[in-house]
GROMACS .gro file of C-alpha atoms in nm:
model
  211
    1UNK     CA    1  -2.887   3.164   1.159
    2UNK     CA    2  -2.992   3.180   1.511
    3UNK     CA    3  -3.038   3.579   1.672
    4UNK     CA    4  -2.784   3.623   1.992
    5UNK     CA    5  -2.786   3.845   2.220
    6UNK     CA    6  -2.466   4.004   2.085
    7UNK     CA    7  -2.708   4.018   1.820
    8UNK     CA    8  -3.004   4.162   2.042
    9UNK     CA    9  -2.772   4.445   2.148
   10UNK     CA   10  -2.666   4.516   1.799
   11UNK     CA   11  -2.995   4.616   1.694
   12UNK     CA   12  -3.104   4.823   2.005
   13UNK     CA   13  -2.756   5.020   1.967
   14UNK     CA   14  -2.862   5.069   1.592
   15UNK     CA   15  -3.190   5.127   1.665
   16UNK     CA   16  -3.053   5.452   1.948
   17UNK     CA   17  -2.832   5.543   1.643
   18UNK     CA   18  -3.139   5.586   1.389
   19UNK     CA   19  -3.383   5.755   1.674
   20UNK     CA   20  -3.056   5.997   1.728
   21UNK     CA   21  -3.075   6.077   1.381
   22UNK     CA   22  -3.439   6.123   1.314
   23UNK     CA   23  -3.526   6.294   1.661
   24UNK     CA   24  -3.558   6.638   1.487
   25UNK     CA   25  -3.766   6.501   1.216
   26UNK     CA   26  -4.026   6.310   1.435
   27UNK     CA   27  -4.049   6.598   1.665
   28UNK     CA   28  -4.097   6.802   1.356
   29UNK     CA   29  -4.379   6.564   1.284
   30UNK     CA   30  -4.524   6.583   1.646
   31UNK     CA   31  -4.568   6.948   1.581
   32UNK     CA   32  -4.760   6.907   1.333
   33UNK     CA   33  -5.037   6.724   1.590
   34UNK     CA   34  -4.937   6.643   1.916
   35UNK     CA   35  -4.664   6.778   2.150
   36UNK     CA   36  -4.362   6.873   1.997
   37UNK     CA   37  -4.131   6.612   2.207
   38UNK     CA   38  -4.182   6.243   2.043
   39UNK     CA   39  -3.823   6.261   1.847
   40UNK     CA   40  -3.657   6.416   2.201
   41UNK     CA   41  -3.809   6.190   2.407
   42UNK     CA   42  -3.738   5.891   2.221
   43UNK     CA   43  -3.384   5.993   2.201
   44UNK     CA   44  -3.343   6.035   2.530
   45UNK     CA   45  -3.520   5.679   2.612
   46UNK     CA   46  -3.274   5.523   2.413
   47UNK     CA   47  -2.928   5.714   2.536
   48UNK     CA   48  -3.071   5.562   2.879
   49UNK     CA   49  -3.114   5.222   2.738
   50UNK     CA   50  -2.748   5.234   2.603
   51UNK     CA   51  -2.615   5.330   2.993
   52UNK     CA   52  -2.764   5.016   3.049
   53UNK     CA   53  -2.672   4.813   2.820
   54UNK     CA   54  -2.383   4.657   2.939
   55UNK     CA   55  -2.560   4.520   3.247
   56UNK     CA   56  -2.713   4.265   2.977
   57UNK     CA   57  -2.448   4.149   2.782
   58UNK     CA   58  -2.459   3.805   2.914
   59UNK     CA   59  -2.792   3.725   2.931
   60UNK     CA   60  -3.042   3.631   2.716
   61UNK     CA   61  -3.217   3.841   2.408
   62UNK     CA   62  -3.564   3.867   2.596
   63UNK     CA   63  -3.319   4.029   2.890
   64UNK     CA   64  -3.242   4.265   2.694
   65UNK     CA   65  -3.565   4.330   2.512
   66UNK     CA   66  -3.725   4.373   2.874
   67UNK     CA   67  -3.455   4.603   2.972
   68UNK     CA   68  -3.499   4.837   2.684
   69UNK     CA   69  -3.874   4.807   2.786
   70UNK     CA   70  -3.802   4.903   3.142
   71UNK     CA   71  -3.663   5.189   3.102
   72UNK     CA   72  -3.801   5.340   2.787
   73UNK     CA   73  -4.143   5.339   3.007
   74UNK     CA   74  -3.930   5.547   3.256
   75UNK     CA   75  -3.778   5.750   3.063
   76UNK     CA   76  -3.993   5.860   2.775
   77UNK     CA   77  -4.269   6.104   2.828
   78UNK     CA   78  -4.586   6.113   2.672
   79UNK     CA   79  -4.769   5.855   2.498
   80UNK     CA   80  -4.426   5.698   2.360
   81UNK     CA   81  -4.302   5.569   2.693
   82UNK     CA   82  -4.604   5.310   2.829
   83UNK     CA   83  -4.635   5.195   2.441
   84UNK     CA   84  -4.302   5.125   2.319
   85UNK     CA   85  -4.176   5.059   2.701
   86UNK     CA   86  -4.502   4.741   2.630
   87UNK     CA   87  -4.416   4.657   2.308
   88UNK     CA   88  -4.026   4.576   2.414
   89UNK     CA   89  -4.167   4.393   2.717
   90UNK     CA   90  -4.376   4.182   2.571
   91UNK     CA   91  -4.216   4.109   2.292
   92UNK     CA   92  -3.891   3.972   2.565
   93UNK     CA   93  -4.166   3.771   2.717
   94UNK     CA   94  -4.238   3.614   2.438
   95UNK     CA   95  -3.896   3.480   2.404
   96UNK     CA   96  -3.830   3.410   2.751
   97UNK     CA   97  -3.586   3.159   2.848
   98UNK     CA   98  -3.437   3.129   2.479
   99UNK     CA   99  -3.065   3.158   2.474
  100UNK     CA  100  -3.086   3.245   2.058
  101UNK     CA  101  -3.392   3.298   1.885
  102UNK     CA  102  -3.473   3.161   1.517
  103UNK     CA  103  -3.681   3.346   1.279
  104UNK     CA  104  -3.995   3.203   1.413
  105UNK     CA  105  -3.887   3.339   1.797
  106UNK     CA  106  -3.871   3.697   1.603
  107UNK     CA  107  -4.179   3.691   1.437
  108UNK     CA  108  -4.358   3.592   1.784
  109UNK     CA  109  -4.179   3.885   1.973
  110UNK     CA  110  -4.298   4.123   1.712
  111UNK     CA  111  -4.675   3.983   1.746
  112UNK     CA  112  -4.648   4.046   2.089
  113UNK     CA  113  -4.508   4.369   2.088
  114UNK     CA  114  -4.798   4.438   1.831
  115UNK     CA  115  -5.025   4.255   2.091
  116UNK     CA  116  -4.914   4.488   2.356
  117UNK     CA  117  -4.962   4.815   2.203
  118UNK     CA  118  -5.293   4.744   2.081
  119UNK     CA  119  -5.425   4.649   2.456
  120UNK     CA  120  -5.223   4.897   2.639
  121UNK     CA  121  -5.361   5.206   2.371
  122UNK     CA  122  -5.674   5.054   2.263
  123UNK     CA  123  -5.602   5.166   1.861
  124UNK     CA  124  -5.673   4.953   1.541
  125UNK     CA  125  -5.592   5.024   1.201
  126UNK     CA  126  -5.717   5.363   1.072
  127UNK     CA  127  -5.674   5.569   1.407
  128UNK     CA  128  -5.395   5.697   1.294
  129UNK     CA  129  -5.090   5.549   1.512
  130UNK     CA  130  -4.821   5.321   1.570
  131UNK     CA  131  -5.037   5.030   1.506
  132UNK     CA  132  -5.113   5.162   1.135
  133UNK     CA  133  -4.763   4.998   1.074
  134UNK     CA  134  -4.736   4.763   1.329
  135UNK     CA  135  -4.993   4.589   1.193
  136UNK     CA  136  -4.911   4.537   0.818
  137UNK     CA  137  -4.556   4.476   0.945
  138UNK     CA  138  -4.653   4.157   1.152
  139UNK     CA  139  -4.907   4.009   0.876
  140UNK     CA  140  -4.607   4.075   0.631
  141UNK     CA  141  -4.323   3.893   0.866
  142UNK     CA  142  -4.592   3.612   0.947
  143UNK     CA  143  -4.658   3.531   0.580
  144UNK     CA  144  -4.316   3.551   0.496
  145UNK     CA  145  -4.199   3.318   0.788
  146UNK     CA  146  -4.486   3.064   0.646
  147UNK     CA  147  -4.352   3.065   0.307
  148UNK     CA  148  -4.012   2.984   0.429
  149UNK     CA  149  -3.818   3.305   0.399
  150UNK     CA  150  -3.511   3.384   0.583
  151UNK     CA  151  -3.524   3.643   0.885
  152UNK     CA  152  -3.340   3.902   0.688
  153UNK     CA  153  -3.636   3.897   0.414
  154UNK     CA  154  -3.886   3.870   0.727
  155UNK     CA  155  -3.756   4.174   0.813
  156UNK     CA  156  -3.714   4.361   0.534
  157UNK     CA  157  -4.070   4.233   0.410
  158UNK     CA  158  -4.211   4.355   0.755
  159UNK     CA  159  -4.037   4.669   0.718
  160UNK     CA  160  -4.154   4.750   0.394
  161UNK     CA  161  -4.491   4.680   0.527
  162UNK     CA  162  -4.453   4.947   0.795
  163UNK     CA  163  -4.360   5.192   0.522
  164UNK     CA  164  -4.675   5.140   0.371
  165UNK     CA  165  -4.853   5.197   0.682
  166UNK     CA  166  -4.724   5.502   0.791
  167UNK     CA  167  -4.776   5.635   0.433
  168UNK     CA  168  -5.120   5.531   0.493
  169UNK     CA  169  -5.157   5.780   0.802
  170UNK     CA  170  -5.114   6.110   0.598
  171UNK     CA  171  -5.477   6.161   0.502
  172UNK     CA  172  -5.635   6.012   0.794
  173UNK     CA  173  -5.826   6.162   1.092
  174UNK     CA  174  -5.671   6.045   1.421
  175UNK     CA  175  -5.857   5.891   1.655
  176UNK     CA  176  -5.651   5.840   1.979
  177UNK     CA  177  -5.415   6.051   2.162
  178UNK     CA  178  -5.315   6.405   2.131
  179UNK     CA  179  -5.359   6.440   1.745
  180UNK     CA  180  -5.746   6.330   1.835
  181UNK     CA  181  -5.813   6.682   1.963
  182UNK     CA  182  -5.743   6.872   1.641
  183UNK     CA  183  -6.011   6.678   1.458
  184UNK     CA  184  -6.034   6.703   1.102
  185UNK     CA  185  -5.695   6.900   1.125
  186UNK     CA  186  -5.485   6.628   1.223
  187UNK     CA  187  -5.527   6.495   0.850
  188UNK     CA  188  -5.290   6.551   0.570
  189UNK     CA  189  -5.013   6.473   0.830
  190UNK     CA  190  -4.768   6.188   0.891
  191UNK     CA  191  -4.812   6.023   1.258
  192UNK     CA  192  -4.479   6.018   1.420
  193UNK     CA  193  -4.543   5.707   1.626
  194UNK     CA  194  -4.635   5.475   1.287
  195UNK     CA  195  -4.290   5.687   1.171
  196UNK     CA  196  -4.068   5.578   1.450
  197UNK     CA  197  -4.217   5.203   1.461
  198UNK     CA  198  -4.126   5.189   1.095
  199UNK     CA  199  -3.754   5.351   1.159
  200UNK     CA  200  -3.709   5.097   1.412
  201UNK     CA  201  -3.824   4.792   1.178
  202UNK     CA  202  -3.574   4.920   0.892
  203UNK     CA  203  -3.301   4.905   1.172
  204UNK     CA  204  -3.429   4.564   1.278
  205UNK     CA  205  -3.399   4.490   0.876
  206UNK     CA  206  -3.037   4.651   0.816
  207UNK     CA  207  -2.953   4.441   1.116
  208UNK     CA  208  -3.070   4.119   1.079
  209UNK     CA  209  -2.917   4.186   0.675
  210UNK     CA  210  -2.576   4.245   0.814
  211UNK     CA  211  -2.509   3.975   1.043
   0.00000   0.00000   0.00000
């Protein structure tokens, strides 16, 4: 089954719905080793996204990927802003022109969204980030697209993947951003960013499941 822009919109509403509910909880997490605001300034990203969406409706999915990526970047303070505003952007570009995307379409928005974060923060696996489940969650929907799988197992395998990355932040010393500074501090605590990438995959998952 083809992903629509109805679709599209689905998932970013869901996906405003999830940060709304988890903003306390990742800024709980961000206190732990950065600022204190990643959970409130996601949430308010994402209550500016849904203004917007309407403006979309009839357009294409990578429209509306590029307009969550808009204004997320001008929106959302910190770190959080230029990365996931990239991420959304590239991953529309990716899909450009496409009326519906099929599971292959998704997979290649994700990579590039992936793609994106890794050149605009300069991270790899280990630093303790995002890309600590962005990663795993990409090789996970790519191997599952090659074997065939259906785009609601793509998901949930990718999603599952990012669980198991963010896990895999607790003990390790971050490397980039804010948490950087406290040194060997900064261990023994979850990353929010690799937290909120993998919320937003399980909404991406619970989506794709339902439609």
């Amino acid at each position: 089954m083809a992903t629509t822009t109805a679709d599209t919109i689905r998932f970013v509403e869901a996906a405003a719905a999830t940060i709304a509910e988890n903003s306390t909880y990742l800024t709980r997490l961000d206190a732990a080793i950065g600022d204190a605001d990643h959970g409130a300034n996601m949430e308010r990203g994402f209550r500016a996204v849904l203004e917007k969406l309407p403006g979309v409706a009839e357009k294409t999915p990578a429209d509306v990927l590029k307009l969550v990526g808009m204004t997320l970047v001008a929106r959302v303070g910190g770190a959080g802003g230029p990365l996931y505003g990239t991420a959304f952007m590239q991953a529309g570009m990716a899909v450009q022109g496409k009326g519906t995307l099929d599971p292959a379409d998704v997979v290649a928005a994700l990579a590039a969204a992936l793609k994106g974060v890794v050149n605009r923060g300069k991270a790899e696996v280990g630093d303790k980030t995002m890309v600590d489940a962005l990663t795993p969650a990409v090789a996970a929907a790519q191997a599952a697209l090659e074997q065939g799988d259906d785009l609601a197992t793509i998901l949930g395998k990718a999603a599952e993947a990012a669980r198991s990355g963010m896990e895999s932040t607790i003990p390790l010393v971050a490397r980039k951003g804010r948490a950087s500074y406290l040194g060997e501090r900064s261990a023994g605590h979850q990353d929010p960013g690799a937290t909120s990438s993998y919320l937003l995959l399980k909404t991406l998952a619970a989506v794709a499941a339902s439609t």
